[in-house]
Amino acid sequence: MPTLRRDRTVPRTRIAVDRAEAALLEQYTALVRLAYLTLPSALTRHRRVLLAHAAAQRALPGRRPAAVPGPRTAQDGADPAADALRVRVLSRALGAAHRPAGWPAALPPPRALVPRLPFVWGLRLFPRAGGAEELALVRALADASAPARAAFVLRHVDGVDRERAAALLAAAGVTEAATAVRESVALDAEAGPAAAALLRSQEFDACAVQTRPTDLLRRARRTRAALAVVAVAVVAGTALLVPDGGRPAKAPGPASSTGPAFTADELARAGRDTWADTSRVDFTAWPARGDRTGDSALLDRALAAWAAPSDAVRVTRTRGTAAGAPPRAPQLLFAGEVGARAVVLLSDGERLARYTEPGGDGRAALDLARADDADVTTAAAVVLARSQGTARYLTAPWVARAGTRDLLRPDVAARPLGLSAAGVTDAVPVAPADGCTRRPVLQLRSSSRIVEDHSFLLADLGGLSPVHLTFTPLPGHGTPPPRQPREATGPQALVAWARTACRLQPWRGGEVRAVNAWDFAEQQLPEGGGRAVWSCVRATTWRGPGDVALLLRTPSASATRPAVLIGRARATAACSRFGQHVVAATRWKSSEGRWYLVAAGSRAVVRIATSGAVTESGRGRTLAVRAPQHGAVRVTARLDTGATLAEVAPAPR
């Protein structure tokens, strides 16, 4: 990752203070945006807004003229004064991410903790929410380094070319500026051609902000706690003046070796509105909810079960989930009655733990599942209880509206789903373990306080967290840029998922976090067989590896007839952003009884060839040739780069 260090080799040009002041007034909004997006994404949006304004307001040089990398030619039309301000803003924003050796990872960087003007008391500031495309860009930027984010903004908003962006970063102290610029270019695939428009949207405008009060209840509690501390200090100080009669102090008793590693009093609890004022929209932003959050005995039993479960507690965990006690005091997400059960939901930042006590004489249960790297969709709901073919979910605090729909009925609108004040849903039917007569899913809508017009689907595949379903449509004509996965709530996505839903069954068990159905090619079948669509369905696990299923949707009178399964592959990068090219093939029988080998490739495929029982080659992204019903066939493709691509998940033919 690029590091910070002053580069003495960069040529410098001196800019007068008055010119810098004029440039600051003209470029203030752009400079604040640059700082806001460069600052560490782990900070809350409120803190980033204030730090961004502080960086821009402190960018003016002192009495000495400002230095900027140069000289520049007159033909490039750039303003050296603006560049000088960019360097100073970048230097402060990048410096805010620096952590000294030994600095606790749980705390913000030290420079982010130092109070700076402007200062706000009693209010939280944050930019207005954007749409789904802005949300996707937020995620991509959060995964990039700070210098790469800065280069991305310089290139797309300030119109700076790559060479100049590297020079500005180097002047701001980035030692590997060229690397940061190359990393920013990789972000272009996430944003697409609309990168500049997205960066100029309200989601990233820290000058047009909304305000909300801070947590009023927490503020009142802190005030009372401060008064209590003062009172205790007074009492303690008085006690020191009173002689104890010469009695020796009582030795402390031995520490107890029983009980949980943590107690109910040590549980972390997020503020009620933390989710609306943070760039990390996941389980860490969930407040504690439920009617038993104050039941210390229940919470202690849940913590004890997690720390050292007894034989009276049935423990289950999904594949890849670590066993053992939480390494730090867990966060309380829920504690309450769900039907006849008492349920406690905890998180240690890496895992979810659901502790359940039945109303009768049954055994208590502890269920563990991974939840690291969750986001606004994969942290949107958790299963609280299942019973008699139904489930009840706890929805995230940012879920504004909930509904349920059947994937096998794409033309039927979602049915509204009731939510309690604590965010618990009414009972929802779940998909049967056998057969494929229905495929109910949750359709949730995010609050406009974090993203506008954002609805998404979650499918219950048996884990603690439902699985996020997305859809990537067919590419355009020619060789267009790659399409990005989008929410599976549109008509085209629902039609595709109606014929894909029954292929989800092998991924039950809670290991999968998201499933994307990518329509990578379409093909006209021989002998007037109609239009077929090739799809690669990728299930991404919480552990990281993904499995794929290659499907072919041939014309059918039924809108829900399951697509033909071509093949499967496990632990593969295919059909992900690291495996964007795919070719697949299968045999197909025409209505006249003749057999064909049909094959198709993704957008960058320019030629498909076969060998073995069928030897043929043809230009383009599809191929259809007469073939015997049986016999081994090897299929390869050539990409527009000249590289050769092997078939994904070839099935026996």
XYZ file of C-alpha atoms in Angstrom:
653
model
C 0.000 0.000 0.000
C 1.356 3.494 -0.783
C 2.947 5.219 2.216
C 3.457 8.847 3.160
C 6.804 10.588 3.021
C 7.779 13.992 1.683
C 9.197 13.608 -1.848
C 12.114 16.054 -2.183
C 12.687 15.165 -5.846
C 9.475 16.764 -7.145
C 10.111 20.151 -8.806
C 8.337 22.959 -6.954
C 6.703 26.220 -8.053
C 5.931 29.035 -5.574
C 2.350 30.354 -5.497
C 1.471 33.707 -3.916
C -0.819 33.690 -0.893
C -3.387 36.008 -2.479
C -3.720 33.729 -5.496
C -4.171 30.752 -3.180
C -6.921 32.560 -1.265
C -8.832 33.323 -4.464
C -8.478 29.720 -5.586
C -9.721 28.467 -2.207
C -12.934 30.488 -2.455
C -13.522 29.236 -5.992
C -12.587 25.609 -5.368
C -13.842 25.187 -1.790
C -16.562 22.600 -2.537
C -14.213 20.518 -4.695
C -11.465 20.631 -2.053
C -13.863 19.529 0.680
C -15.055 16.671 -1.536
C -11.451 15.632 -2.199
C -10.680 15.570 1.528
C -13.942 13.831 2.434
C -13.308 10.945 0.047
C -9.612 10.664 0.948
C -10.153 10.501 4.710
C -10.276 7.028 6.320
C -13.564 5.311 5.495
C -13.635 3.824 9.008
C -14.479 7.255 10.427
C -18.109 8.255 10.786
C -19.570 10.466 8.111
C -20.000 13.234 10.714
C -16.326 13.173 11.639
C -15.249 13.043 7.992
C -17.430 16.062 7.142
C -15.831 18.139 9.902
C -12.293 16.967 9.122
C -12.812 17.633 5.403
C -13.860 21.223 6.070
C -10.953 21.629 8.494
C -8.501 20.370 5.865
C -9.850 22.792 3.250
C -9.954 25.760 5.630
C -6.381 25.137 6.802
C -5.063 24.766 3.255
C -4.085 28.419 2.878
C -0.330 28.895 3.215
C 1.152 31.198 5.804
C 3.253 34.179 4.964
C 5.512 32.173 2.700
C 4.177 31.333 -0.770
C 2.762 27.840 -1.253
C 4.700 25.168 -3.128
C 3.218 23.069 -5.887
C 4.844 20.546 -8.233
C 5.721 22.218 -11.502
C 6.454 23.900 -13.751
C 3.470 23.427 -16.046
C 2.860 24.430 -19.620
C 0.393 27.130 -20.472
C -1.415 24.823 -22.831
C -2.778 22.538 -20.111
C -5.055 25.282 -18.758
C -4.494 24.289 -15.102
C -4.311 26.667 -12.151
C -1.108 26.249 -10.093
C -2.788 27.894 -7.103
C -5.541 25.261 -7.142
C -2.901 22.529 -7.339
C -1.099 24.015 -4.342
C -4.321 23.836 -2.336
C -4.949 20.262 -3.475
C -1.505 19.259 -2.236
C -2.088 20.812 1.196
C -5.586 19.305 1.500
C -4.302 15.889 0.455
C -1.414 16.092 2.892
C -3.794 16.719 5.798
C -6.376 14.155 4.706
C -3.772 11.445 4.111
C -2.051 12.280 7.378
C -5.308 11.725 9.250
C -5.022 8.004 8.475
C -1.542 7.626 9.991
C -1.356 5.393 13.075
C 1.790 5.327 15.225
C 3.265 1.958 16.130
C 1.235 0.336 18.883
C -1.813 2.568 18.391
C -4.988 0.527 19.178
C -6.757 -0.597 16.013
C -10.151 -0.035 17.652
C -9.480 3.712 17.995
C -9.512 6.272 15.180
C -6.094 7.596 14.114
C -4.747 10.166 16.609
C -5.000 13.117 14.211
C -8.696 12.343 13.728
C -9.210 12.684 17.485
C -7.721 16.186 17.793
C -10.516 18.810 17.891
C -10.366 21.161 14.908
C -12.481 24.045 13.733
C -15.221 23.863 12.591
C -16.646 22.265 15.732
C -20.249 21.086 16.169
C -21.913 20.241 19.475
C -25.229 18.398 19.817
C -25.735 17.734 16.096
C -24.557 15.118 13.616
C -23.771 16.133 10.024
C -23.762 13.859 6.993
C -24.280 14.181 3.226
C -27.622 13.281 1.738
C -28.077 9.673 0.652
C -27.624 8.712 -2.963
C -28.960 5.772 -4.923
C -27.865 2.180 -5.471
C -25.049 3.160 -7.873
C -23.604 5.585 -5.330
C -23.831 2.887 -2.653
C -21.871 0.462 -4.858
C -19.206 3.118 -5.390
C -19.045 3.763 -1.623
C -18.251 0.076 -1.079
C -15.581 0.063 -3.790
C -13.913 3.199 -2.415
C -13.931 1.794 1.124
C -11.874 -1.184 -0.097
C -9.282 1.042 -1.797
C -6.337 2.776 -0.164
C -6.590 6.470 0.726
C -4.078 7.573 -1.983
C -6.037 5.558 -4.578
C -9.268 7.253 -3.524
C -7.566 10.622 -3.826
C -6.255 9.799 -7.304
C -9.718 8.609 -8.336
C -11.261 11.958 -7.336
C -8.458 13.974 -8.935
C -8.908 12.165 -12.243
C -12.702 12.134 -12.443
C -13.750 15.341 -10.655
C -10.804 17.702 -11.020
C -9.958 16.534 -14.542
C -6.321 15.783 -13.720
C -4.511 13.290 -15.942
C -2.692 10.279 -14.488
C 0.782 11.813 -14.657
C -0.308 14.998 -12.911
C -2.295 13.048 -10.304
C 0.846 11.085 -9.452
C 2.820 14.331 -9.141
C 0.241 15.848 -6.782
C 0.184 12.725 -4.621
C 3.979 12.669 -4.499
C 4.004 16.322 -3.435
C 1.526 15.437 -0.675
C 3.886 12.776 0.657
C 2.825 9.553 -1.064
C 5.946 7.524 -1.818
C 4.319 5.133 -4.297
C 2.139 7.635 -6.117
C 2.201 5.794 -9.453
C 0.958 2.641 -7.725
C -1.902 4.591 -6.175
C -2.892 5.975 -9.573
C -2.901 2.496 -11.094
C -5.082 1.295 -8.218
C -7.476 4.166 -8.906
C -7.731 3.107 -12.550
C -8.881 -0.330 -11.374
C -11.792 1.417 -9.642
C -13.062 2.619 -13.013
C -14.639 -0.790 -13.630
C -16.716 -0.368 -10.459
C -17.995 3.109 -11.343
C -18.176 2.798 -15.128
C -18.458 5.803 -17.460
C -20.626 7.677 -14.927
C -17.802 7.999 -12.369
C -17.611 11.790 -12.558
C -21.373 12.209 -12.244
C -21.505 9.827 -9.277
C -18.676 11.609 -7.448
C -20.439 14.952 -7.924
C -23.704 13.573 -6.520
C -25.140 14.464 -3.113
C -23.775 11.220 -1.591
C -20.238 12.681 -1.730
C -20.995 16.390 -1.275
C -19.848 17.287 2.231
C -20.937 20.914 1.731
C -24.657 20.098 1.348
C -25.351 18.124 4.508
C -28.270 16.997 6.626
C -28.383 17.421 10.392
C -29.679 15.129 13.090
C -29.488 15.442 16.873
C -27.082 13.212 18.719
C -28.441 10.372 20.834
C -30.427 12.410 23.352
C -30.926 9.510 25.739
C -27.233 8.667 25.735
C -26.390 12.340 26.287
C -28.703 12.421 29.321
C -27.170 9.200 30.691
C -23.652 10.574 30.282
C -24.627 13.756 32.109
C -26.052 11.764 34.997
C -22.996 9.499 34.997
C -20.666 12.506 35.147
C -22.574 13.894 38.108
C -22.400 10.487 39.790
C -18.620 10.339 39.260
C -18.237 13.761 40.844
C -20.340 12.651 43.827
C -18.279 9.476 44.267
C -15.062 11.472 44.079
C -16.289 13.784 46.829
C -17.276 10.854 49.039
C -13.973 9.097 48.417
C -12.009 12.223 49.198
C -13.917 12.611 52.466
C -13.283 8.982 53.377
C -9.540 9.474 53.010
C -9.679 12.054 55.779
C -11.393 9.666 58.228
C -8.999 7.402 60.230
C -9.719 3.675 59.978
C -8.749 2.854 63.540
C -5.513 1.166 62.519
C -7.266 -1.934 61.236
C -5.374 -3.676 58.441
C -6.955 -3.599 55.050
C -8.860 -6.696 54.071
C -7.047 -8.788 51.503
C -8.919 -9.238 48.250
C -10.572 -12.608 47.771
C -9.486 -15.004 45.056
C -10.838 -14.376 41.600
C -13.723 -16.596 40.662
C -12.833 -19.328 38.203
C -16.434 -19.867 37.159
C -18.841 -17.811 35.115
C -18.589 -16.297 31.626
C -15.546 -14.504 30.262
C -17.711 -11.369 30.089
C -20.764 -10.231 31.990
C -23.902 -8.428 30.914
C -22.522 -5.144 32.223
C -19.563 -5.400 29.832
C -21.641 -5.835 26.667
C -21.138 -3.184 23.999
C -24.247 -1.361 22.814
C -24.453 0.906 19.772
C -26.409 4.147 19.854
C -29.933 4.214 18.511
C -28.976 6.300 15.441
C -25.390 5.127 14.919
C -26.388 3.449 11.632
C -27.356 6.823 10.125
C -24.005 8.436 10.912
C -21.363 5.921 9.915
C -19.682 4.754 6.733
C -19.616 1.221 8.166
C -23.220 0.091 7.742
C -23.097 -3.419 9.181
C -23.792 -5.238 12.446
C -21.591 -2.815 14.396
C -24.249 -0.146 13.770
C -27.137 -2.218 15.178
C -28.571 -0.898 18.454
C -29.628 -3.318 21.189
C -33.334 -4.103 20.778
C -35.925 -6.366 22.368
C -37.898 -6.451 25.599
C -35.194 -8.245 27.635
C -32.094 -6.152 26.953
C -32.043 -5.352 30.667
C -32.323 -8.987 31.817
C -28.796 -9.476 33.179
C -29.434 -13.098 34.159
C -30.465 -14.055 30.612
C -27.548 -12.163 29.098
C -25.076 -13.774 31.507
C -26.371 -17.225 30.547
C -25.934 -16.405 26.861
C -22.379 -15.159 27.445
C -21.541 -18.220 29.532
C -22.852 -20.512 26.793
C -20.660 -18.786 24.239
C -17.565 -18.757 26.453
C -17.791 -22.374 27.658
C -20.969 -24.211 26.606
C -22.075 -27.017 28.903
C -23.633 -30.315 27.858
C -27.025 -28.707 28.406
C -26.438 -26.380 25.423
C -26.644 -27.657 21.851
C -24.011 -25.854 19.747
C -24.003 -25.559 15.942
C -21.779 -23.503 13.674
C -21.574 -23.066 9.940
C -18.564 -24.274 7.989
C -15.583 -21.978 8.382
C -16.887 -20.369 11.577
C -14.377 -20.317 14.416
C -15.328 -21.986 17.678
C -14.423 -20.607 21.069
C -15.190 -17.648 23.272
C -15.361 -14.107 21.882
C -11.969 -12.351 22.053
C -13.551 -9.100 23.228
C -16.752 -8.008 24.927
C -19.494 -8.803 22.384
C -22.044 -6.319 21.132
C -25.663 -6.891 22.123
C -27.999 -6.818 19.123
C -31.201 -8.298 20.562
C -32.642 -9.861 23.682
C -36.316 -10.682 23.879
C -39.185 -13.116 23.619
C -39.888 -14.609 20.195
C -42.939 -16.801 20.472
C -42.325 -19.105 23.433
C -38.541 -18.684 23.281
C -36.066 -16.289 24.828
C -33.537 -15.232 22.186
C -30.270 -13.333 22.601
C -28.319 -12.151 19.558
C -24.666 -11.134 19.978
C -21.790 -10.155 17.691
C -18.042 -10.026 18.272
C -17.337 -8.250 14.988
C -16.437 -11.481 13.185
C -19.278 -13.821 14.175
C -22.940 -13.816 15.089
C -24.069 -15.833 18.083
C -27.742 -16.645 18.635
C -28.582 -18.069 22.053
C -32.060 -19.587 22.444
C -33.858 -20.856 25.540
C -37.064 -22.796 24.884
C -40.163 -22.104 26.910
C -40.412 -25.739 28.088
C -37.865 -28.274 29.279
C -35.860 -28.486 26.039
C -32.148 -27.777 25.701
C -30.807 -24.300 25.159
C -29.109 -23.741 21.809
C -26.157 -21.681 20.618
C -25.782 -21.073 16.863
C -22.605 -19.457 15.506
C -22.065 -18.044 12.006
C -19.558 -15.791 10.284
C -20.544 -12.166 9.747
C -17.250 -10.467 8.903
C -17.276 -7.999 6.022
C -21.075 -7.749 6.122
C -22.685 -4.716 4.516
C -25.984 -2.902 4.123
C -27.588 -5.970 2.498
C -25.890 -8.964 4.120
C -26.352 -7.368 7.556
C -29.963 -6.410 6.851
C -31.675 -9.339 8.596
C -30.983 -12.244 10.952
C -33.140 -15.278 11.645
C -34.419 -15.163 15.222
C -36.502 -18.343 15.181
C -37.880 -21.005 12.839
C -41.028 -23.019 13.512
C -43.394 -25.176 11.439
C -42.243 -24.021 8.021
C -41.968 -20.333 8.940
C -39.287 -17.994 10.207
C -39.175 -14.662 12.011
C -36.378 -12.216 11.306
C -34.818 -9.266 13.073
C -34.293 -6.560 10.470
C -31.555 -3.940 10.518
C -32.387 -0.486 11.879
C -31.939 0.962 8.384
C -34.727 -1.205 6.919
C -37.626 1.175 6.320
C -40.065 -1.281 4.768
C -40.304 -5.070 4.484
C -42.214 -7.424 2.226
C -42.159 -10.984 0.993
C -42.574 -12.467 -2.471
C -42.297 -15.830 -4.220
C -39.500 -16.060 -6.792
C -41.581 -18.585 -8.741
C -44.259 -15.934 -9.300
C -42.377 -13.021 -10.865
C -45.559 -11.265 -11.970
C -46.995 -11.104 -8.421
C -46.003 -8.039 -6.409
C -44.354 -8.303 -3.011
C -46.757 -8.609 -0.088
C -46.235 -6.148 2.800
C -44.681 -7.722 5.883
C -45.404 -6.500 9.385
C -42.556 -5.210 11.560
C -42.670 -4.728 15.316
C -41.232 -1.630 16.971
C -38.072 -3.667 17.627
C -37.759 -4.626 13.941
C -39.014 -8.229 14.282
C -41.029 -9.504 11.314
C -44.216 -11.470 11.337
C -43.839 -15.169 10.543
C -42.654 -15.715 6.952
C -42.988 -19.020 5.037
C -39.633 -20.599 4.169
C -38.752 -22.743 1.182
C -39.330 -26.462 1.742
C -36.241 -28.620 2.156
C -37.457 -30.931 -0.608
C -39.129 -30.058 -3.882
C -39.526 -26.657 -5.466
C -43.141 -25.648 -5.133
C -42.371 -22.176 -3.745
C -39.346 -19.980 -3.143
C -40.311 -17.181 -0.707
C -37.810 -14.365 -0.219
C -37.679 -11.122 1.743
C -37.879 -7.859 -0.189
C -36.476 -5.058 1.980
C -36.161 -1.335 1.368
C -33.374 0.755 2.909
C -34.026 4.030 4.666
C -33.471 7.140 2.550
C -31.122 8.318 5.322
C -28.416 6.013 3.942
C -29.438 5.300 0.312
C -32.355 6.338 -1.882
C -34.571 3.986 -3.902
C -32.760 0.868 -2.745
C -34.730 -2.369 -2.499
C -33.129 -5.814 -2.422
C -33.944 -9.505 -2.034
C -32.803 -11.912 0.684
C -33.329 -15.678 0.488
C -33.335 -17.917 3.560
C -31.025 -20.864 2.829
C -30.911 -22.167 6.365
C -28.256 -19.925 7.910
C -28.438 -17.194 10.516
C -28.236 -14.508 7.828
C -30.369 -14.717 4.671
C -28.523 -14.686 1.345
C -28.408 -11.550 -0.827
C -29.665 -12.197 -4.389
C -28.401 -10.049 -7.282
C -28.597 -10.084 -11.079
C -26.251 -9.104 -13.911
C -28.047 -8.551 -17.243
C -26.916 -9.532 -20.714
C -24.099 -7.475 -22.246
C -24.836 -5.007 -25.000
C -23.780 -5.411 -28.604
C -20.146 -5.283 -29.666
C -17.662 -5.503 -26.809
C -19.214 -3.295 -24.122
C -17.707 -2.693 -20.688
C -18.611 -5.335 -18.115
C -21.997 -4.962 -16.437
C -22.068 -4.812 -12.652
C -24.380 -6.896 -10.444
C -27.559 -5.051 -9.515
C -30.445 -5.696 -7.179
C -32.727 -8.491 -8.356
C -35.941 -6.489 -7.976
C -36.522 -5.357 -11.572
C -38.787 -7.216 -14.048
C -35.868 -8.654 -16.047
C -34.147 -9.908 -12.902
C -37.328 -11.461 -11.490
C -37.991 -13.322 -14.752
C -34.436 -14.697 -14.717
C -34.621 -15.720 -11.067
C -37.987 -17.457 -11.606
C -36.132 -20.083 -13.649
C -33.027 -20.036 -11.427
C -34.525 -20.242 -7.931
C -34.861 -24.031 -7.889
C -31.082 -24.340 -8.400
C -30.373 -22.769 -4.991
C -30.988 -25.977 -3.061
C -27.366 -27.280 -3.049
C -26.232 -24.098 -1.328
C -28.356 -24.485 1.788
C -26.640 -24.597 5.171
C -25.620 -21.029 5.995
C -22.210 -20.918 4.345
C -23.278 -18.657 1.450
C -23.536 -14.868 1.798
C -24.638 -13.819 -1.719
C -25.731 -15.354 -5.023
C -25.496 -13.528 -8.357
C -27.209 -14.710 -11.547
C -25.182 -13.450 -14.522
C -26.754 -13.716 -17.965
C -23.558 -13.729 -20.021
C -24.833 -14.675 -23.499
C -27.926 -15.223 -25.639
C -28.216 -17.520 -28.639
C -30.695 -18.371 -31.382
C -31.082 -22.148 -31.332
C -30.917 -24.112 -34.620
C -34.008 -25.110 -36.620
C -36.033 -22.212 -35.260
C -35.643 -23.467 -31.705
C -36.027 -19.968 -30.315
C -33.898 -17.738 -28.114
C -31.850 -19.262 -25.295
C -30.023 -17.444 -22.507
C -26.808 -18.684 -20.906
C -26.353 -17.890 -17.222
C -23.588 -18.324 -14.686
C -24.901 -18.398 -11.122
C -22.210 -17.716 -8.540
C -22.605 -18.368 -4.808
C -20.038 -16.452 -2.749
C -19.335 -17.872 0.697
C -18.467 -16.019 3.886
C -15.096 -17.792 3.753
C -14.286 -16.175 0.388
C -14.309 -19.008 -2.208
C -17.288 -19.286 -4.513
C -19.134 -22.043 -6.343
C -20.769 -21.652 -9.750
C -23.550 -23.350 -11.668
C -23.817 -22.951 -15.464
C -27.425 -22.820 -16.652
C -29.197 -22.643 -20.016
C -32.698 -21.174 -20.199
C -34.315 -22.566 -23.334
C -37.753 -21.442 -24.564
C -40.545 -22.843 -22.405
C -44.272 -22.413 -22.010
C -43.716 -22.197 -18.258
C -42.143 -19.039 -16.858
C -40.857 -21.019 -13.864
C -39.505 -24.164 -15.506
C -36.020 -24.669 -14.001
C -33.157 -23.822 -16.329
C -31.063 -26.697 -17.671
C -28.040 -27.369 -15.459
C -24.929 -27.480 -17.665
C -22.309 -28.015 -14.977
C -20.975 -26.981 -11.553
C -17.585 -25.914 -10.246
C -16.462 -25.471 -6.638
C -13.980 -23.006 -5.131
C -13.476 -21.095 -8.378
C -12.974 -17.460 -9.354
C -15.141 -17.939 -12.454
C -18.010 -15.491 -12.927
C -16.585 -13.046 -10.383
C -14.729 -9.774 -10.900
C -11.555 -11.893 -10.905
C -12.954 -14.264 -13.541
C -14.926 -12.091 -15.951
C -14.666 -14.404 -18.964
C -16.546 -17.664 -19.408
C -17.394 -20.186 -22.123
C -19.786 -23.111 -21.741
C -21.314 -25.784 -23.945
C -23.933 -28.526 -23.898
C -25.891 -30.792 -26.212
C -29.369 -29.757 -27.305
C -32.074 -31.725 -29.118
C -34.266 -29.970 -31.684
C -37.995 -30.556 -32.056
C -37.162 -32.734 -35.083
C -35.028 -35.023 -32.935
C -31.630 -33.885 -34.210
C -28.768 -33.319 -31.751
C -26.551 -30.245 -31.702
C -23.616 -29.025 -29.695
C -24.361 -25.459 -28.639
C -21.797 -23.197 -26.991
C -21.580 -19.573 -25.927
C -19.057 -17.203 -24.375
C -19.076 -13.904 -22.539
C -18.572 -10.452 -24.054
C -14.801 -10.709 -24.772
C -15.006 -14.060 -26.640
C -14.307 -13.703 -30.399
C -14.012 -17.360 -31.465
C -15.164 -20.764 -30.153
C -13.565 -24.074 -31.164
C -14.379 -27.715 -30.411
C -12.318 -30.880 -30.615
C -12.919 -34.586 -29.959
C -16.215 -36.085 -31.092
C -16.997 -32.734 -32.762
C -14.361 -30.676 -34.554
C -15.526 -27.215 -35.498
C -14.543 -23.571 -35.135
C -16.434 -20.341 -35.637
C -16.121 -16.621 -35.105
C -18.320 -14.853 -32.595
C -19.652 -15.516 -29.111
C -21.896 -18.485 -29.994
C -21.566 -21.757 -31.857
C -24.112 -24.430 -32.891
C -23.077 -27.533 -34.865
C -24.614 -30.956 -35.530
C -23.207 -33.499 -33.116
C -23.716 -37.112 -32.039
C -25.703 -37.602 -28.870
C -22.674 -39.008 -27.041
C -18.912 -38.565 -27.223
C -16.339 -36.436 -25.440
C -16.002 -32.877 -26.734
C -13.491 -30.262 -25.606
C -14.529 -26.624 -25.964
C -12.185 -23.618 -25.893
C -12.555 -19.943 -26.735
C -10.272 -17.144 -27.832
C -10.584 -13.721 -26.237
C -10.144 -10.359 -27.944
C -6.775 -10.147 -26.180
C -5.579 -13.316 -27.903
C -5.713 -15.399 -24.724
C -7.278 -18.876 -24.693
C -10.170 -19.662 -22.368
C -11.118 -23.158 -21.210
C -14.689 -24.267 -20.591
C -16.023 -23.704 -17.076
C -17.462 -26.711 -15.263
C -17.595 -29.076 -18.252
C -20.275 -31.715 -17.699
C -20.008 -35.295 -19.044
C -21.309 -35.374 -22.625
